[in-house]
Amino acid sequence: SRASVRLDGAAPTVTIEQRTIDRREEIAHGVIRSNLYAAGDQAGMNAAMVGKLADLFKYDIDFVQDLRQGDSFTVIYEDVYRDGLRYGQGDIVAAEFTNQGKRYTAYRFRKANGDYGWFSEDGRPIQKSFLRIPVDFTRISSRFSAGRMHPILGKMRAHKGVDYAAPSGTPIHAAGDGVIKFRGVARGYGNFVLIQHNGSISTAYGHMSRFAQGQAVGQRVRQGQVIGYVGMTGLATGPHLHYEFRVNGAQRNPQTVTLPKPEPLPATELARFRAEVVKPQLARLTQLDQRLRLARADARHDN
């Protein structure tokens, strides 16, 4: 709303005028040539909207290790207008991301309790038990390229862990809910944190420059909570996070380990989700995909 004050009478008068907020849906398509932010920029999305896209798929895609040239995304998002003038970008309504040939989807849905959530095409919450990447992606996104073309990309150590090269001080997040089992200096790992998530799964984080304040062994941490900051303590030639995913104490590849899927929406809500959200939005995404394929075919024919 907008308040107007008039001073031409005996006493000032104030009138409150409601400003109209208008939401218009936009659609954008991007193809990874170098990195995610460059692809988003080419598709007409600002950095904040690209961040929202990465946030939706951070449970399925490790945007540092797994991005490849030719990966693509399509996003339907809201543009917000106030009094007819563009005010900013709103939420993502629907999105799909194809990474190494595998398609991931996210659709916004208003649940029976009135809260909004994002769900995959089969009606399961996109939020999973574990993050694919436990270090602050936005700090390192511009430094990493698709197709593993960049020399500082972390390399998978066979059944040991994943190294994420990142500037010192980059926040490190708990990959899932759990209890801190170790927090101190460990041989080779430098400043090291071990989180126990359930009876069999734990995650480990090494070479931190420092720990997050106010945490101790035995304390519960939430998924996404900052537990420390990237550094090069212990046996490290440069600042990076060494991350391990352990099952019954044995290191497993965090990108390929099979995890239980979250429960889908209840049957009545699932039916409404499919009819009101997936069906119309999938039709729009498919229509754009077909137009793009035709355009690419025309371009090849012209050449």
Short mmCIF file of N, CA and C in Angstrom, two decimals, residues 25-184:
data_model
loop_
_atom_site.label_atom_id
_atom_site.label_comp_id
_atom_site.label_asym_id
_atom_site.label_seq_id
_atom_site.Cartn_x
_atom_site.Cartn_y
_atom_site.Cartn_z
N GLU A 25 3.57 -15.37 -15.15
CA GLU A 25 4.48 -16.50 -15.28
C GLU A 25 5.36 -16.36 -16.53
N GLU A 26 6.66 -16.58 -16.33
CA GLU A 26 7.64 -16.54 -17.41
C GLU A 26 8.24 -17.94 -17.56
N ILE A 27 8.77 -18.23 -18.74
CA ILE A 27 9.42 -19.52 -18.96
C ILE A 27 10.81 -19.28 -19.53
N ALA A 28 11.79 -20.00 -19.00
CA ALA A 28 13.18 -19.83 -19.43
C ALA A 28 13.81 -21.19 -19.66
N HIS A 29 14.70 -21.26 -20.65
CA HIS A 29 15.39 -22.50 -20.95
C HIS A 29 16.88 -22.22 -21.09
N GLY A 30 17.71 -23.03 -20.46
CA GLY A 30 19.15 -22.83 -20.54
C GLY A 30 19.89 -24.12 -20.81
N VAL A 31 21.05 -24.01 -21.46
CA VAL A 31 21.92 -25.15 -21.73
C VAL A 31 23.30 -24.83 -21.14
N ILE A 32 23.87 -25.79 -20.42
CA ILE A 32 25.17 -25.56 -19.78
C ILE A 32 26.27 -25.60 -20.84
N ARG A 33 26.96 -24.48 -20.98
CA ARG A 33 28.13 -24.40 -21.84
C ARG A 33 29.39 -24.27 -20.99
N SER A 34 29.33 -23.42 -19.96
CA SER A 34 30.49 -23.28 -19.07
C SER A 34 30.08 -23.51 -17.63
N ASN A 35 29.15 -22.68 -17.09
CA ASN A 35 28.68 -22.94 -15.73
C ASN A 35 27.21 -22.55 -15.60
N LEU A 36 26.63 -22.86 -14.46
CA LEU A 36 25.19 -22.69 -14.26
C LEU A 36 24.76 -21.24 -14.34
N TYR A 37 25.54 -20.35 -13.73
CA TYR A 37 25.16 -18.93 -13.70
C TYR A 37 25.20 -18.31 -15.09
N ALA A 38 26.18 -18.71 -15.90
CA ALA A 38 26.27 -18.19 -17.27
C ALA A 38 25.07 -18.67 -18.09
N ALA A 39 24.67 -19.93 -17.89
CA ALA A 39 23.52 -20.47 -18.62
C ALA A 39 22.23 -19.76 -18.19
N GLY A 40 22.10 -19.48 -16.91
CA GLY A 40 20.93 -18.77 -16.40
C GLY A 40 20.86 -17.35 -16.94
N ASP A 41 22.01 -16.70 -17.00
CA ASP A 41 22.08 -15.33 -17.53
C ASP A 41 21.64 -15.31 -19.00
N GLN A 42 22.12 -16.27 -19.78
CA GLN A 42 21.73 -16.35 -21.20
C GLN A 42 20.24 -16.61 -21.35
N ALA A 43 19.65 -17.31 -20.37
CA ALA A 43 18.21 -17.62 -20.42
C ALA A 43 17.35 -16.47 -19.89
N GLY A 44 18.00 -15.36 -19.45
CA GLY A 44 17.26 -14.20 -18.97
C GLY A 44 16.92 -14.24 -17.49
N MET A 45 17.57 -15.15 -16.74
CA MET A 45 17.32 -15.26 -15.30
C MET A 45 18.41 -14.49 -14.55
N ASN A 46 18.01 -13.79 -13.48
CA ASN A 46 19.04 -13.12 -12.68
C ASN A 46 19.70 -14.13 -11.73
N ALA A 47 20.77 -13.71 -11.07
CA ALA A 47 21.55 -14.61 -10.22
C ALA A 47 20.71 -15.18 -9.08
N ALA A 48 19.78 -14.36 -8.55
CA ALA A 48 18.93 -14.83 -7.45
C ALA A 48 18.04 -15.99 -7.90
N MET A 49 17.50 -15.89 -9.12
CA MET A 49 16.63 -16.95 -9.64
C MET A 49 17.44 -18.21 -9.94
N VAL A 50 18.67 -18.06 -10.43
CA VAL A 50 19.54 -19.22 -10.66
C VAL A 50 19.84 -19.89 -9.32
N GLY A 51 20.04 -19.07 -8.28
CA GLY A 51 20.25 -19.61 -6.93
C GLY A 51 19.05 -20.42 -6.46
N LYS A 52 17.84 -19.94 -6.76
CA LYS A 52 16.63 -20.68 -6.39
C LYS A 52 16.54 -22.00 -7.14
N LEU A 53 16.95 -21.99 -8.41
CA LEU A 53 16.96 -23.22 -9.20
C LEU A 53 17.94 -24.24 -8.59
N ALA A 54 19.15 -23.77 -8.26
CA ALA A 54 20.15 -24.65 -7.65
C ALA A 54 19.65 -25.18 -6.31
N ASP A 55 18.94 -24.34 -5.58
CA ASP A 55 18.41 -24.72 -4.27
C ASP A 55 17.38 -25.85 -4.39
N LEU A 56 16.56 -25.80 -5.45
CA LEU A 56 15.54 -26.84 -5.65
C LEU A 56 16.17 -28.20 -5.91
N PHE A 57 17.25 -28.22 -6.69
CA PHE A 57 17.82 -29.50 -7.12
C PHE A 57 19.08 -29.90 -6.35
N LYS A 58 19.39 -29.18 -5.25
CA LYS A 58 20.62 -29.47 -4.52
C LYS A 58 20.60 -30.83 -3.82
N TYR A 59 19.40 -31.44 -3.69
CA TYR A 59 19.32 -32.75 -3.07
C TYR A 59 19.66 -33.87 -4.05
N ASP A 60 19.58 -33.56 -5.35
CA ASP A 60 19.79 -34.58 -6.38
C ASP A 60 21.06 -34.37 -7.19
N ILE A 61 21.46 -33.11 -7.35
CA ILE A 61 22.59 -32.81 -8.24
C ILE A 61 23.70 -32.10 -7.46
N ASP A 62 24.91 -32.61 -7.60
CA ASP A 62 26.08 -31.94 -7.07
C ASP A 62 26.58 -31.00 -8.18
N PHE A 63 26.27 -29.71 -8.03
CA PHE A 63 26.55 -28.75 -9.11
C PHE A 63 28.03 -28.48 -9.30
N VAL A 64 28.88 -28.99 -8.42
CA VAL A 64 30.31 -28.81 -8.59
C VAL A 64 30.92 -30.01 -9.31
N GLN A 65 30.59 -31.22 -8.85
CA GLN A 65 31.20 -32.43 -9.40
C GLN A 65 30.49 -32.94 -10.66
N ASP A 66 29.16 -32.77 -10.70
CA ASP A 66 28.35 -33.53 -11.66
C ASP A 66 27.90 -32.77 -12.90
N LEU A 67 28.05 -31.44 -12.92
CA LEU A 67 27.57 -30.66 -14.06
C LEU A 67 28.39 -30.99 -15.31
N ARG A 68 27.70 -31.11 -16.46
CA ARG A 68 28.38 -31.43 -17.71
C ARG A 68 27.91 -30.48 -18.82
N GLN A 69 28.75 -30.26 -19.81
CA GLN A 69 28.34 -29.51 -20.98
C GLN A 69 27.16 -30.23 -21.63
N GLY A 70 26.15 -29.45 -22.04
CA GLY A 70 24.98 -30.05 -22.67
C GLY A 70 23.86 -30.34 -21.69
N ASP A 71 24.12 -30.34 -20.36
CA ASP A 71 23.04 -30.41 -19.38
C ASP A 71 22.10 -29.23 -19.64
N SER A 72 20.83 -29.38 -19.34
CA SER A 72 19.89 -28.30 -19.64
C SER A 72 18.82 -28.18 -18.55
N PHE A 73 18.15 -27.05 -18.55
CA PHE A 73 17.06 -26.83 -17.60
C PHE A 73 15.99 -25.98 -18.24
N THR A 74 14.76 -26.16 -17.78
CA THR A 74 13.64 -25.32 -18.17
C THR A 74 12.92 -24.91 -16.89
N VAL A 75 12.61 -23.63 -16.76
CA VAL A 75 12.03 -23.09 -15.53
C VAL A 75 10.81 -22.24 -15.84
N ILE A 76 9.73 -22.49 -15.14
CA ILE A 76 8.58 -21.58 -15.15
C ILE A 76 8.60 -20.85 -13.81
N TYR A 77 8.70 -19.52 -13.87
CA TYR A 77 8.80 -18.75 -12.63
C TYR A 77 7.90 -17.52 -12.71
N GLU A 78 7.66 -16.92 -11.56
CA GLU A 78 6.80 -15.74 -11.50
C GLU A 78 7.61 -14.47 -11.60
N ASP A 79 7.14 -13.56 -12.43
CA ASP A 79 7.63 -12.18 -12.42
C ASP A 79 6.60 -11.35 -11.66
N VAL A 80 7.04 -10.52 -10.75
CA VAL A 80 6.12 -9.73 -9.93
C VAL A 80 6.09 -8.30 -10.46
N TYR A 81 4.87 -7.80 -10.72
CA TYR A 81 4.67 -6.42 -11.19
C TYR A 81 3.87 -5.65 -10.14
N ARG A 82 4.23 -4.39 -9.94
CA ARG A 82 3.49 -3.52 -9.02
C ARG A 82 3.06 -2.27 -9.78
N ASP A 83 1.76 -2.03 -9.79
CA ASP A 83 1.20 -0.90 -10.54
C ASP A 83 1.66 -0.93 -12.00
N GLY A 84 1.73 -2.15 -12.56
CA GLY A 84 2.08 -2.29 -13.98
C GLY A 84 3.56 -2.27 -14.28
N LEU A 85 4.41 -1.99 -13.27
CA LEU A 85 5.86 -1.95 -13.48
C LEU A 85 6.50 -3.19 -12.88
N ARG A 86 7.49 -3.74 -13.59
CA ARG A 86 8.15 -4.94 -13.10
C ARG A 86 8.85 -4.65 -11.78
N TYR A 87 8.55 -5.47 -10.77
CA TYR A 87 9.03 -5.24 -9.41
C TYR A 87 10.16 -6.21 -9.05
N GLY A 88 10.10 -7.44 -9.57
CA GLY A 88 11.14 -8.42 -9.26
C GLY A 88 10.70 -9.81 -9.64
N GLN A 89 11.58 -10.80 -9.40
CA GLN A 89 11.25 -12.18 -9.69
C GLN A 89 10.74 -12.88 -8.43
N GLY A 90 9.68 -13.67 -8.59
CA GLY A 90 9.08 -14.37 -7.46
C GLY A 90 9.60 -15.79 -7.34
N ASP A 91 8.68 -16.72 -7.08
CA ASP A 91 9.06 -18.11 -6.87
C ASP A 91 9.10 -18.90 -8.17
N ILE A 92 9.78 -20.05 -8.12
CA ILE A 92 9.73 -21.01 -9.22
C ILE A 92 8.45 -21.82 -9.08
N VAL A 93 7.71 -21.93 -10.18
CA VAL A 93 6.43 -22.66 -10.19
C VAL A 93 6.67 -24.11 -10.61
N ALA A 94 7.51 -24.31 -11.62
CA ALA A 94 7.84 -25.65 -12.09
C ALA A 94 9.22 -25.60 -12.74
N ALA A 95 9.95 -26.69 -12.64
CA ALA A 95 11.28 -26.74 -13.25
C ALA A 95 11.68 -28.17 -13.54
N GLU A 96 12.48 -28.32 -14.59
CA GLU A 96 13.09 -29.62 -14.84
C GLU A 96 14.56 -29.38 -15.18
N PHE A 97 15.39 -30.31 -14.76
CA PHE A 97 16.83 -30.21 -14.98
C PHE A 97 17.32 -31.56 -15.49
N THR A 98 17.97 -31.56 -16.65
CA THR A 98 18.54 -32.79 -17.18
C THR A 98 20.05 -32.76 -16.94
N ASN A 99 20.52 -33.70 -16.11
CA ASN A 99 21.93 -33.77 -15.73
C ASN A 99 22.47 -35.14 -16.11
N GLN A 100 23.46 -35.15 -17.02
CA GLN A 100 24.06 -36.40 -17.51
C GLN A 100 22.99 -37.37 -18.01
N GLY A 101 21.97 -36.82 -18.71
CA GLY A 101 20.93 -37.66 -19.31
C GLY A 101 19.80 -38.03 -18.38
N LYS A 102 19.92 -37.70 -17.09
CA LYS A 102 18.85 -38.03 -16.14
C LYS A 102 18.02 -36.78 -15.85
N ARG A 103 16.71 -36.93 -15.87
CA ARG A 103 15.80 -35.79 -15.72
C ARG A 103 15.28 -35.70 -14.29
N TYR A 104 15.36 -34.49 -13.73
CA TYR A 104 14.84 -34.22 -12.38
C TYR A 104 13.75 -33.14 -12.51
N THR A 105 12.71 -33.25 -11.69
CA THR A 105 11.59 -32.31 -11.78
C THR A 105 11.25 -31.72 -10.42
N ALA A 106 10.65 -30.53 -10.43
CA ALA A 106 10.17 -29.88 -9.21
C ALA A 106 8.94 -29.04 -9.55
N TYR A 107 7.86 -29.24 -8.81
CA TYR A 107 6.62 -28.50 -9.02
C TYR A 107 6.16 -27.91 -7.70
N ARG A 108 5.76 -26.64 -7.73
CA ARG A 108 5.23 -26.00 -6.51
C ARG A 108 3.77 -26.42 -6.33
N PHE A 109 3.41 -26.74 -5.09
CA PHE A 109 2.06 -27.24 -4.80
C PHE A 109 1.62 -26.73 -3.44
N ARG A 110 0.38 -26.23 -3.39
CA ARG A 110 -0.17 -25.78 -2.10
C ARG A 110 -0.88 -26.95 -1.44
N LYS A 111 -0.34 -27.38 -0.31
CA LYS A 111 -0.87 -28.55 0.38
C LYS A 111 -2.18 -28.22 1.09
N ALA A 112 -2.83 -29.25 1.62
CA ALA A 112 -4.14 -29.08 2.27
C ALA A 112 -4.06 -28.13 3.47
N ASN A 113 -2.89 -28.07 4.12
CA ASN A 113 -2.75 -27.17 5.29
C ASN A 113 -2.46 -25.72 4.89
N GLY A 114 -2.39 -25.45 3.55
CA GLY A 114 -2.17 -24.09 3.08
C GLY A 114 -0.72 -23.75 2.81
N ASP A 115 0.21 -24.62 3.25
CA ASP A 115 1.64 -24.36 3.02
C ASP A 115 2.05 -24.78 1.61
N TYR A 116 2.99 -24.01 1.03
CA TYR A 116 3.54 -24.39 -0.26
C TYR A 116 4.73 -25.32 -0.07
N GLY A 117 4.87 -26.28 -0.98
CA GLY A 117 6.04 -27.14 -1.00
C GLY A 117 6.39 -27.45 -2.44
N TRP A 118 7.57 -28.02 -2.66
CA TRP A 118 7.98 -28.41 -4.02
C TRP A 118 8.12 -29.93 -4.06
N PHE A 119 7.56 -30.52 -5.11
CA PHE A 119 7.50 -31.97 -5.22
C PHE A 119 7.96 -32.41 -6.60
N SER A 120 8.54 -33.61 -6.68
CA SER A 120 8.90 -34.17 -7.98
C SER A 120 7.62 -34.65 -8.67
N GLU A 121 7.76 -35.04 -9.94
CA GLU A 121 6.59 -35.42 -10.74
C GLU A 121 5.77 -36.54 -10.12
N ASP A 122 6.44 -37.42 -9.35
CA ASP A 122 5.72 -38.54 -8.73
C ASP A 122 5.13 -38.18 -7.36
N GLY A 123 5.17 -36.88 -7.02
CA GLY A 123 4.51 -36.43 -5.79
C GLY A 123 5.33 -36.58 -4.53
N ARG A 124 6.64 -36.82 -4.67
CA ARG A 124 7.49 -36.93 -3.48
C ARG A 124 8.17 -35.58 -3.20
N PRO A 125 8.31 -35.20 -1.93
CA PRO A 125 8.99 -33.94 -1.60
C PRO A 125 10.40 -33.93 -2.20
N ILE A 126 10.82 -32.78 -2.76
CA ILE A 126 12.17 -32.74 -3.33
C ILE A 126 13.24 -32.73 -2.24
N GLN A 127 12.84 -32.33 -1.01
CA GLN A 127 13.80 -32.34 0.09
C GLN A 127 14.07 -33.78 0.50
N LYS A 128 15.35 -34.14 0.54
CA LYS A 128 15.76 -35.50 0.88
C LYS A 128 16.47 -35.50 2.24
N SER A 129 16.82 -36.70 2.69
CA SER A 129 17.49 -36.84 3.98
C SER A 129 18.90 -36.23 3.97
N PHE A 130 19.53 -36.21 2.77
CA PHE A 130 20.90 -35.73 2.68
C PHE A 130 21.09 -34.79 1.50
N LEU A 131 21.93 -33.76 1.70
CA LEU A 131 22.33 -32.87 0.62
C LEU A 131 23.36 -33.58 -0.24
N ARG A 132 23.33 -33.35 -1.55
CA ARG A 132 24.36 -33.92 -2.41
C ARG A 132 25.69 -33.19 -2.23
N ILE A 133 25.62 -31.89 -1.93
CA ILE A 133 26.84 -31.10 -1.78
C ILE A 133 26.76 -30.32 -0.47
N PRO A 134 27.66 -30.59 0.49
CA PRO A 134 27.55 -29.99 1.83
C PRO A 134 28.31 -28.68 2.02
N VAL A 135 28.84 -28.12 0.91
CA VAL A 135 29.59 -26.87 1.02
C VAL A 135 28.83 -25.80 0.25
N ASP A 136 28.98 -24.54 0.64
CA ASP A 136 28.18 -23.45 0.10
C ASP A 136 28.43 -23.28 -1.40
N PHE A 137 27.49 -23.79 -2.21
CA PHE A 137 27.65 -23.83 -3.67
C PHE A 137 27.84 -22.44 -4.27
N THR A 138 27.11 -21.45 -3.76
CA THR A 138 27.16 -20.11 -4.37
C THR A 138 28.55 -19.49 -4.28
N ARG A 139 29.34 -19.94 -3.31
CA ARG A 139 30.69 -19.38 -3.17
C ARG A 139 31.65 -19.91 -4.23
N ILE A 140 31.36 -21.09 -4.78
CA ILE A 140 32.32 -21.71 -5.68
C ILE A 140 31.79 -21.90 -7.10
N SER A 141 30.52 -21.57 -7.33
CA SER A 141 29.90 -21.86 -8.62
C SER A 141 30.65 -21.21 -9.79
N SER A 142 31.07 -19.97 -9.62
CA SER A 142 31.70 -19.28 -10.75
C SER A 142 33.11 -19.79 -11.01
N ARG A 143 33.68 -20.51 -10.06
CA ARG A 143 35.05 -21.01 -10.22
C ARG A 143 35.08 -22.35 -10.94
N PHE A 144 33.92 -23.00 -11.05
CA PHE A 144 33.89 -24.35 -11.60
C PHE A 144 33.15 -24.39 -12.91
N SER A 145 33.65 -25.20 -13.84
CA SER A 145 33.07 -25.30 -15.17
C SER A 145 32.49 -26.69 -15.38
N ALA A 146 31.66 -26.78 -16.41
CA ALA A 146 31.07 -28.08 -16.74
C ALA A 146 32.12 -28.98 -17.40
N GLY A 147 31.81 -30.27 -17.39
CA GLY A 147 32.66 -31.21 -18.12
C GLY A 147 34.02 -31.44 -17.49
N ARG A 148 34.18 -31.08 -16.22
CA ARG A 148 35.46 -31.27 -15.53
C ARG A 148 36.62 -30.67 -16.31
N MET A 149 36.40 -29.48 -16.88
CA MET A 149 37.45 -28.84 -17.68
C MET A 149 38.39 -28.01 -16.80
N HIS A 150 37.98 -27.78 -15.55
CA HIS A 150 38.76 -26.88 -14.71
C HIS A 150 39.78 -27.65 -13.87
N PRO A 151 41.03 -27.21 -13.85
CA PRO A 151 42.06 -28.00 -13.16
C PRO A 151 41.89 -28.09 -11.65
N ILE A 152 41.13 -27.17 -11.00
CA ILE A 152 41.02 -27.27 -9.55
C ILE A 152 39.79 -28.05 -9.11
N LEU A 153 39.08 -28.68 -10.05
CA LEU A 153 37.94 -29.49 -9.63
C LEU A 153 38.40 -30.61 -8.70
N GLY A 154 37.64 -30.85 -7.63
CA GLY A 154 37.96 -31.95 -6.72
C GLY A 154 37.80 -33.27 -7.45
N LYS A 155 38.60 -34.25 -7.10
CA LYS A 155 38.52 -35.57 -7.73
C LYS A 155 37.98 -36.58 -6.72
N MET A 156 37.18 -37.52 -7.20
CA MET A 156 36.69 -38.58 -6.34
C MET A 156 37.86 -39.48 -5.93
N ARG A 157 38.02 -39.70 -4.64
CA ARG A 157 38.99 -40.68 -4.18
C ARG A 157 38.21 -41.99 -4.00
N ALA A 158 38.69 -43.06 -4.60
CA ALA A 158 37.92 -44.31 -4.64
C ALA A 158 37.45 -44.71 -3.24
N HIS A 159 36.16 -44.72 -3.03
CA HIS A 159 35.51 -45.16 -1.79
C HIS A 159 36.00 -44.40 -0.55
N LYS A 160 36.60 -43.24 -0.73
CA LYS A 160 37.09 -42.49 0.44
C LYS A 160 36.26 -41.23 0.67
N GLY A 161 36.11 -40.42 -0.35
CA GLY A 161 35.38 -39.18 -0.15
C GLY A 161 35.47 -38.30 -1.37
N VAL A 162 34.97 -37.08 -1.22
CA VAL A 162 34.97 -36.11 -2.30
C VAL A 162 35.67 -34.85 -1.80
N ASP A 163 36.54 -34.28 -2.64
CA ASP A 163 37.20 -33.03 -2.28
C ASP A 163 36.57 -31.87 -3.04
N TYR A 164 36.20 -30.83 -2.31
CA TYR A 164 35.64 -29.62 -2.93
C TYR A 164 36.60 -28.47 -2.69
N ALA A 165 37.30 -28.06 -3.75
CA ALA A 165 38.18 -26.89 -3.64
C ALA A 165 37.31 -25.65 -3.54
N ALA A 166 37.56 -24.83 -2.55
CA ALA A 166 36.76 -23.62 -2.33
C ALA A 166 37.58 -22.64 -1.50
N PRO A 167 37.27 -21.34 -1.59
CA PRO A 167 38.03 -20.36 -0.82
C PRO A 167 37.97 -20.62 0.68
N SER A 168 39.05 -20.35 1.38
CA SER A 168 39.04 -20.47 2.84
C SER A 168 37.91 -19.64 3.42
N GLY A 169 37.23 -20.19 4.40
CA GLY A 169 36.13 -19.48 5.05
C GLY A 169 34.76 -19.77 4.44
N THR A 170 34.72 -20.54 3.33
CA THR A 170 33.43 -20.90 2.73
C THR A 170 32.65 -21.78 3.72
N PRO A 171 31.37 -21.46 4.02
CA PRO A 171 30.61 -22.25 4.99
C PRO A 171 30.42 -23.70 4.57
N ILE A 172 30.50 -24.59 5.55
CA ILE A 172 30.25 -26.03 5.36
C ILE A 172 28.98 -26.38 6.13
N HIS A 173 28.08 -27.13 5.48
CA HIS A 173 26.77 -27.44 6.07
C HIS A 173 26.65 -28.91 6.44
N ALA A 174 25.90 -29.20 7.49
CA ALA A 174 25.57 -30.58 7.82
C ALA A 174 24.73 -31.15 6.68
N ALA A 175 25.13 -32.31 6.15
CA ALA A 175 24.43 -32.90 5.01
C ALA A 175 23.05 -33.41 5.40
N GLY A 176 22.85 -33.71 6.68
CA GLY A 176 21.55 -34.19 7.15
C GLY A 176 21.42 -33.96 8.65
N ASP A 177 20.24 -34.21 9.19
CA ASP A 177 20.03 -34.12 10.64
C ASP A 177 20.86 -35.19 11.34
N GLY A 178 21.41 -34.85 12.49
CA GLY A 178 22.19 -35.86 13.21
C GLY A 178 22.79 -35.33 14.49
N VAL A 179 23.70 -36.11 15.06
CA VAL A 179 24.37 -35.77 16.32
C VAL A 179 25.87 -35.71 16.08
N ILE A 180 26.54 -34.67 16.61
CA ILE A 180 28.00 -34.55 16.47
C ILE A 180 28.67 -35.61 17.34
N LYS A 181 29.44 -36.51 16.70
CA LYS A 181 30.12 -37.59 17.42
C LYS A 181 31.59 -37.25 17.69
N PHE A 182 32.20 -36.45 16.80
CA PHE A 182 33.59 -36.03 16.99
C PHE A 182 33.73 -34.61 16.47
N ARG A 183 34.51 -33.81 17.18
CA ARG A 183 34.74 -32.42 16.79
C ARG A 183 36.08 -32.00 17.38
N GLY A 184 37.12 -32.05 16.53
CA GLY A 184 38.46 -31.75 17.03
C GLY A 184 39.48 -32.00 15.93
#
